[in-house]
Coordinates of C-alpha atoms in Angstrom, one line a residue:
X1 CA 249.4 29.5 4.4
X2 CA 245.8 30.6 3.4
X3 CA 244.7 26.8 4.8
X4 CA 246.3 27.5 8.2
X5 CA 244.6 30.6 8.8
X6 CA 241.0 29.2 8.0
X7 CA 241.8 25.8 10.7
X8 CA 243.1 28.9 12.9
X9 CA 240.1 30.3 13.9
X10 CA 237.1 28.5 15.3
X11 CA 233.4 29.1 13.9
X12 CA 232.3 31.7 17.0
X13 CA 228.6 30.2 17.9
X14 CA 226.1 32.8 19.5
X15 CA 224.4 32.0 23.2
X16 CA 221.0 31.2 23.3
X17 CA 218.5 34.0 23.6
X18 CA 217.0 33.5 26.7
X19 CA 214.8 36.5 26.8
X20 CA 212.8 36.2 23.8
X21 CA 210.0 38.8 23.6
X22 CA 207.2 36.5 24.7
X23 CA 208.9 35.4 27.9
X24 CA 209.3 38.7 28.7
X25 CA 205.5 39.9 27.9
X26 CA 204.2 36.8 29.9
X27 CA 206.5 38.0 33.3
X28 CA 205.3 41.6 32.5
X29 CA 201.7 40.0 32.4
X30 CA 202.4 37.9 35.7
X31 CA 203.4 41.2 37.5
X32 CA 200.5 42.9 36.4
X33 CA 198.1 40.7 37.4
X34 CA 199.4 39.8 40.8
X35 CA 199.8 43.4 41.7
X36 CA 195.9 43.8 40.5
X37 CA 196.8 46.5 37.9
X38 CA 194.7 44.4 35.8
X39 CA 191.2 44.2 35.1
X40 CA 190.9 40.7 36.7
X41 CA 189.3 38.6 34.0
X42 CA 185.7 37.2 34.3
X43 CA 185.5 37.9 38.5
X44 CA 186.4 41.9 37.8
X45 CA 184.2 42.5 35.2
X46 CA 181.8 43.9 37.4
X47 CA 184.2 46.1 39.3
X48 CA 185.7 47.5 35.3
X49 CA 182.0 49.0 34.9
X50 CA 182.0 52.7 35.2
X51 CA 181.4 54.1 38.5
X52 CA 180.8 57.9 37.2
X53 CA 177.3 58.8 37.0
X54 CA 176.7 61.2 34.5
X55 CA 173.7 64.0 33.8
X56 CA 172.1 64.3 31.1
X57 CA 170.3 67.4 29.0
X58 CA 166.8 67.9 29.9
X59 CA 165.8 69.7 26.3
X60 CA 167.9 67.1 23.7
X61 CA 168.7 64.4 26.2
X62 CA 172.1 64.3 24.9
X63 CA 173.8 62.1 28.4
X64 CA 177.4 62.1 29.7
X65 CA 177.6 65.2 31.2
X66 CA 180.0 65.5 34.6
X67 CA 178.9 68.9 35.8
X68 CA 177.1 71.7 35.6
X69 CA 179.7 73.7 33.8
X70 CA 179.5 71.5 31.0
X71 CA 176.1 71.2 30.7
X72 CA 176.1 75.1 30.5
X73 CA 178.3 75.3 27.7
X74 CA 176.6 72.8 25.9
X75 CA 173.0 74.1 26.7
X76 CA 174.7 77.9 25.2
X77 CA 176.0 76.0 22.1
X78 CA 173.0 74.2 21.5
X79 CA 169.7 75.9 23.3
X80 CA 170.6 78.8 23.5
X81 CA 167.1 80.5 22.9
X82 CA 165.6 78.4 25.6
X83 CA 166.3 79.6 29.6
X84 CA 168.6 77.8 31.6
X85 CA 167.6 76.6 35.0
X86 CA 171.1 76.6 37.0
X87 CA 169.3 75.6 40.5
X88 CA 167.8 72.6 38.5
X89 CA 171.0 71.0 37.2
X90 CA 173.3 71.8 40.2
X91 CA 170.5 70.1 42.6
X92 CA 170.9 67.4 39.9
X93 CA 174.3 67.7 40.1
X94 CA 174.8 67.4 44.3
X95 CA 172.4 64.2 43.8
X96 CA 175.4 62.3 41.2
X97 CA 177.6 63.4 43.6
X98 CA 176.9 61.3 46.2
X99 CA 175.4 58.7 44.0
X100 CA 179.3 58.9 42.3
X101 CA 180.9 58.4 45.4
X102 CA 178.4 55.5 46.1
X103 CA 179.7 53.6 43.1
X104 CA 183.2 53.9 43.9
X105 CA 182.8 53.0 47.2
X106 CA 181.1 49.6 46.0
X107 CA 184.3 49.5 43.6
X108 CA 186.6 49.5 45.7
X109 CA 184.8 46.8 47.6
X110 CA 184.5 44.3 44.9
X111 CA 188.5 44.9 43.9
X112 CA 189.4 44.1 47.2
X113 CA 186.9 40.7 46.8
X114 CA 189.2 39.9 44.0
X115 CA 192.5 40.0 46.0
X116 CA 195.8 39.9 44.6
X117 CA 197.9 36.8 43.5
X118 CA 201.5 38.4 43.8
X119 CA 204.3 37.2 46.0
X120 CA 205.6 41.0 47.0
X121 CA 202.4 41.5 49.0

């Protein structure tokens, strides 16, 4: 009886995975890069380049600083025996402004140079 049971049942075999973890990075990948998310290899490398410009201190020359708030705390932290010239920095500041919004505006040109390869467009 023990012999019947083991012919009884047949050896169960599992289906083929068909959604292995690399086929589903490499669609993840296509979709990215057709809907532009991505950086756009060698042709976007110029458009991945910061378009922020940044102020820097005038007593340490310490750079990356956004606005004039933060260049006040840091000039308090750090100078705080020299005078702070508010008019200077926020002059400084109007001027990156505008030279900010001149970057991303050639930014957004040179994305839309690169187009988009995707089928939902």
């Amino acid at each position: 009886s023990t012999h019947q049971t083991i012919t009884r049942f047949k050896a169960v075999t599992m289906p083929k995975k068909t959604k292995t973890a690399g086929a589903i990075a490499d669609k993840v990948h296509a979709t990215k890069m057709g809907n532009g998310g991505a950086g756009g290899g060698k042709a976007g490398a110029e458009v991945r380049k910061s378009s922020k410009v940044t102020m820097s201190c005038d007593a340490c020359m310490q750079p990356n600083f956004t606005g004039v708030q933060d260049i006040k705390a840091h000039w308090d932290s750090k100078h705080s025996k020299l005078p702070f010239d508010e008019a200077k920095y926020i002059e400084a500041f109007n001027i990156n402004k505008q030279a900010t919004k001149d970057a991303v505006d050639v930014r957004q040109e040179k994305r839309k140079e690169l187009g988009r390869d995707s089928k939902r467009i």
